[in-house]
Coordinates of C-alpha atoms and ligand atoms in Angstrom, one line a residue:
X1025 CA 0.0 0.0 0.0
X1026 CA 1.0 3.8 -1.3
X1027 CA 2.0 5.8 2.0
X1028 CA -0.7 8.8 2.5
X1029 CA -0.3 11.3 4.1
X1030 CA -3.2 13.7 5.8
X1031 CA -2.2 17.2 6.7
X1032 CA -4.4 18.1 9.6
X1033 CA -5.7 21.9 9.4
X1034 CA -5.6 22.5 12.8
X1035 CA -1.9 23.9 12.7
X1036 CA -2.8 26.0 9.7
X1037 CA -3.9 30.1 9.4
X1038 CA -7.5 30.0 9.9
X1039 CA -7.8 33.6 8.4
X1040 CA -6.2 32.4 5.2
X1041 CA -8.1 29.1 5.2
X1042 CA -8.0 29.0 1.6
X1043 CA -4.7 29.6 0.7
X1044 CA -4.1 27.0 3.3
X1045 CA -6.0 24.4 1.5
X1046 CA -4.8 24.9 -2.2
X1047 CA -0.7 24.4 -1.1
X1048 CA -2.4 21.0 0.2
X1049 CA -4.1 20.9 -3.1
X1050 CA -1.1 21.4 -5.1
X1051 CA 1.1 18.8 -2.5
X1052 CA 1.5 15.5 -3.0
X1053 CA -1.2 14.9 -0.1
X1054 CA -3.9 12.6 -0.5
X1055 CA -6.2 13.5 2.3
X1056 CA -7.2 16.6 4.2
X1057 CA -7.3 15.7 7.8
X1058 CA -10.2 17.4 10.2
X1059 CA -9.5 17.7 14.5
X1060 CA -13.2 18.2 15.4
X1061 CA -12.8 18.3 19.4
X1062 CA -15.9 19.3 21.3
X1063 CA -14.2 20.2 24.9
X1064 CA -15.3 17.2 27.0
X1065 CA -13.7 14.1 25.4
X1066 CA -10.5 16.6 24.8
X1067 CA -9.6 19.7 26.9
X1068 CA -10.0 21.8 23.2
X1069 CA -12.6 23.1 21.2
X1070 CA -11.7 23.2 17.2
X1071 CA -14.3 23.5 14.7
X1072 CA -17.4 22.0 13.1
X1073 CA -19.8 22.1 10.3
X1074 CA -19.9 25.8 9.8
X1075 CA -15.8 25.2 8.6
X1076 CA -16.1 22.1 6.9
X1077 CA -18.6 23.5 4.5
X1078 CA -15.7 25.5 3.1
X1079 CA -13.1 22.9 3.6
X1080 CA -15.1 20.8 1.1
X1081 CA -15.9 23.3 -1.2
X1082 CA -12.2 24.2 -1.9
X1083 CA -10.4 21.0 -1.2
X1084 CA -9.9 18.7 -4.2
X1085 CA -8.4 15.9 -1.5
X1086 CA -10.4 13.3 0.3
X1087 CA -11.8 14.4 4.0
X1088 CA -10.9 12.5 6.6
X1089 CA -12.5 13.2 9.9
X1090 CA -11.0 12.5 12.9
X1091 CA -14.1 12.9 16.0
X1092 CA -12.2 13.7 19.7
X1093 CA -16.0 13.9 20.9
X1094 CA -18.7 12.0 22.9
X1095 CA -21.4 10.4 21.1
X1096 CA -20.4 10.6 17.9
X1097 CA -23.3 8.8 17.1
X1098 CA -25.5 11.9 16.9
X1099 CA -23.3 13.2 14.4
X1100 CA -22.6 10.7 11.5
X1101 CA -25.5 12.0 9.0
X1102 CA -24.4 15.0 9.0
X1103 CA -20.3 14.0 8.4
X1104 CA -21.8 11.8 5.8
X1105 CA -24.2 15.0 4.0
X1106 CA -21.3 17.1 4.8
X1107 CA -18.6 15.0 2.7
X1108 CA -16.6 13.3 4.6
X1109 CA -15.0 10.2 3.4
X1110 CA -13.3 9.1 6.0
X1111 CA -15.2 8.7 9.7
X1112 CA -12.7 7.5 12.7
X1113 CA -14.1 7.7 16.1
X1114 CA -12.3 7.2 19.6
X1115 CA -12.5 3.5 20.7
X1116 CA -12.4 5.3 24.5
X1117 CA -16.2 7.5 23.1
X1118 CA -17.9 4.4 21.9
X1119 CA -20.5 2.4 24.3
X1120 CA -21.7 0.6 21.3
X1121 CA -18.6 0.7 18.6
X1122 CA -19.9 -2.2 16.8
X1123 CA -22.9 -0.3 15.9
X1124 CA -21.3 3.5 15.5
X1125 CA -18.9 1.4 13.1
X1126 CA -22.1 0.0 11.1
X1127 CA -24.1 3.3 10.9
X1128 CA -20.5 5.0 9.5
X1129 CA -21.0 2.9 7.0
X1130 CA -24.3 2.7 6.0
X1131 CA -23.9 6.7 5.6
X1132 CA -22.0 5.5 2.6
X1133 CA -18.0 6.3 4.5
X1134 CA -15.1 4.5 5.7
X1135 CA -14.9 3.8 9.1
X1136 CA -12.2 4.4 11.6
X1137 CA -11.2 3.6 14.9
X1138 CA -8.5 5.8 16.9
X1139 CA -6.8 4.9 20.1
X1140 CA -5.5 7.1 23.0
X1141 CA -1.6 6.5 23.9
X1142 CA -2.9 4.1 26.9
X1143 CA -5.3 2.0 25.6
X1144 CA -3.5 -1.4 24.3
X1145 CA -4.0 -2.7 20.9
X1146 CA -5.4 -6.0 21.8
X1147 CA -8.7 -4.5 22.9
X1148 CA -9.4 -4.1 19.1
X1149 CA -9.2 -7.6 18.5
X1150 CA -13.1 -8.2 18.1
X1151 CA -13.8 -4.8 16.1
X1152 CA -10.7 -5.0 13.6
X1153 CA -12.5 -6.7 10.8
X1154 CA -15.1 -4.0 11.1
X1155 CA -12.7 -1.3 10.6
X1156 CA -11.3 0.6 7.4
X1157 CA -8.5 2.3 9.4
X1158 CA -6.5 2.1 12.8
X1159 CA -6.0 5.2 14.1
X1160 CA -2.9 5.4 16.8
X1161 CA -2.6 8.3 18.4
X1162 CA 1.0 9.1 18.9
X1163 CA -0.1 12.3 21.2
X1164 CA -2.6 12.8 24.0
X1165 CA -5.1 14.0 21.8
X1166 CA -6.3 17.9 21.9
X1167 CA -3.6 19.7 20.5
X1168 CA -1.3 19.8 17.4
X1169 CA 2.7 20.2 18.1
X1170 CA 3.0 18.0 20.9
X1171 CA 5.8 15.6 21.3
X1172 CA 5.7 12.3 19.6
X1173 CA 5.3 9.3 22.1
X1174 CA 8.2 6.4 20.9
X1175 CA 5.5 3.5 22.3
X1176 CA 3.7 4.2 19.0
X1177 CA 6.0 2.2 16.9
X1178 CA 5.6 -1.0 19.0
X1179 CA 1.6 0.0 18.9
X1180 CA 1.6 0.3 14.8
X1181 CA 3.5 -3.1 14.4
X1182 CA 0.8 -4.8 17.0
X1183 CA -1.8 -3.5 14.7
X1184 CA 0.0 -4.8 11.6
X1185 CA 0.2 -7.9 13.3
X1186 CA -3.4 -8.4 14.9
X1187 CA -4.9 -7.6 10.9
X1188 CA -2.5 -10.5 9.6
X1189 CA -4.2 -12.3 12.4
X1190 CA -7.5 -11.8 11.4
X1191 CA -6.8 -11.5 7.9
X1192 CA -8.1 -8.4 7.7
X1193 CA -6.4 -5.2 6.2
X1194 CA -7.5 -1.8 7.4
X1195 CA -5.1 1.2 6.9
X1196 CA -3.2 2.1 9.9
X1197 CA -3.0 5.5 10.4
X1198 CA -0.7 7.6 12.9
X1199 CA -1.6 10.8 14.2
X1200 CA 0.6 13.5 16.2
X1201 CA 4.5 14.6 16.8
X1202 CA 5.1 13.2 13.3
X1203 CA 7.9 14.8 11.6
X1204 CA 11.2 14.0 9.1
X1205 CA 12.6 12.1 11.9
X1206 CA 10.1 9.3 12.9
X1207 CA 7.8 9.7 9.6
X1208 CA 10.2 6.6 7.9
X1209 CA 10.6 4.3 11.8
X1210 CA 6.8 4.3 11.5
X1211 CA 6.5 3.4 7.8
X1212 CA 9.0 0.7 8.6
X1213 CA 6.6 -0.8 12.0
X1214 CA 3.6 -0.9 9.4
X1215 CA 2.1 2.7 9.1
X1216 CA 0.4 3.0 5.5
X1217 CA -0.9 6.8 6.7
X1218 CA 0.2 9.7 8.3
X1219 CA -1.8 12.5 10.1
X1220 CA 0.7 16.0 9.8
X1221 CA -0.2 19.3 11.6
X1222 CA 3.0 21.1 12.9
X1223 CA 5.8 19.5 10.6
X1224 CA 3.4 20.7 7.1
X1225 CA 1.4 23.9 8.3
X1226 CA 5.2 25.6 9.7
X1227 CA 7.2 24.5 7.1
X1228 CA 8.5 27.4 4.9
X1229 CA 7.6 24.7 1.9
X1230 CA 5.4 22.8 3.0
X1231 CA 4.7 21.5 -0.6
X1232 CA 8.2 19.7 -0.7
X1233 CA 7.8 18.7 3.6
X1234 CA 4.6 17.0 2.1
X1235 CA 6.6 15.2 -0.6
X1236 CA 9.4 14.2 2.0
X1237 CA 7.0 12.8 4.3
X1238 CA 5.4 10.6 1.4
X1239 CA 8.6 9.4 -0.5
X1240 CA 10.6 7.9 2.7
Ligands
DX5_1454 C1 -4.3 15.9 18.1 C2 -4.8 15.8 16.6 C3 -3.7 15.8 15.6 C4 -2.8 16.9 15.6 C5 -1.6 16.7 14.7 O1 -5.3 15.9 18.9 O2 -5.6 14.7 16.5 O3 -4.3 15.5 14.3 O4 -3.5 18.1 15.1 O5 -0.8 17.8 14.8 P1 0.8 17.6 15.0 O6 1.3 16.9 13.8 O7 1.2 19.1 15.1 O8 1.0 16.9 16.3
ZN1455 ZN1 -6.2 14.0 14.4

């Protein structure tokens, strides 16, 4: 599998949104990545529907929505209407995941599954098959530019390992502190995507940062 990688736009210039989007456009990205944090499951509020509008209208990348909120149940329609094509929601938010995992889908997206730096890999085991991405979270989730946490690598190849298990082959995707330096030791455990805030959005080209992360 192709390495992707997601810039997330919650490091970039919200006032110059647009501009922000088109480098992305012009990058060797293949996704846009979205923080929606709603204060309670994280200590950080970002954005919602009102931004994500415009995000869609301008991006010519897929959306994939990362949901640091609780009961993302009650939103899923709407990320489906609002064109998302990616859905991941926090195994730590989800009573029912088997079911959040099935009405992703049935809103016609892909459906994700993120875990916090704490919570081990095995408990995934019965949901895997269910899943069209792993998302480890490399940072306590909440903010962008935090420092990556080195347990991640031994957490990505678990997850390559438990899919070969079950014969099942979701993307796994690694989200926070990623930059030029751990971008290829994660690629190397089994990471076929990359979530990028800090490292893309404060680059002075973050064009050719994008293309460096992809090609390592
Ligand atoms: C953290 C978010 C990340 C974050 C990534 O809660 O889920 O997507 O914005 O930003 P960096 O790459 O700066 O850690
Ligand atoms: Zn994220």
């Amino acid at each position: 599998m192709k390495h992707i990688i997601s810039p997330s736009i919650l490091a970039a210039d919200f006032a110059n949104l647009g501009a922000e989007i088109e480098k992305i456009n012009n990058s060797q990205a293949d996704w846009i990545h979205l923080d929606i944090m709603d204060g309670v499951f994280v200590p950080n509020i970002s954005f919602g529907f009102p931004v994500i509008k415009y995000v869609k209208k301008h991006a010519r990348k897929i959306l994939d929505a990362h949901l640091m909120i609780v009961n993302p149940d009650n939103y899923i329609e709407r990320f489906g209407e609002a064109g998302t094509e990616y859905l991941t929601v926090h195994y730590e938010a989800c009573t029912h995941l088997h079911r959040t995992l099935q009405k992703i889908r049935s809103c016609g997206m892909k459906a994700g599954v993120a875990i916090n730096p704490h919570t081990p890999v095995n408990l995934l085991s019965e949901i895997i098959s269910e899943t069209d991405l792993i998302l480890i979270m490399s940072v306590n989730p909440g903010f962008s530019g935090q420092k990556f946490i080195s347990n991640t690598y031994s957490k990505v190849a678990q997850t390559k390992e438990l899919l070969q298990q079950k014969n099942a082959n979701a993307i796994i995707q690694v989200d926070g502190g990623i930059d030029l330096n751990n971008a290829a030791k994660l690629y190397e455990a089994g990471a076929n995507a990359l979530v990028v805030g800090n490292t893309v959005f404060m680059s002075n080209d973050p064009i050719d940062t994008i293309y460096q992360l992809k090609c390592q």
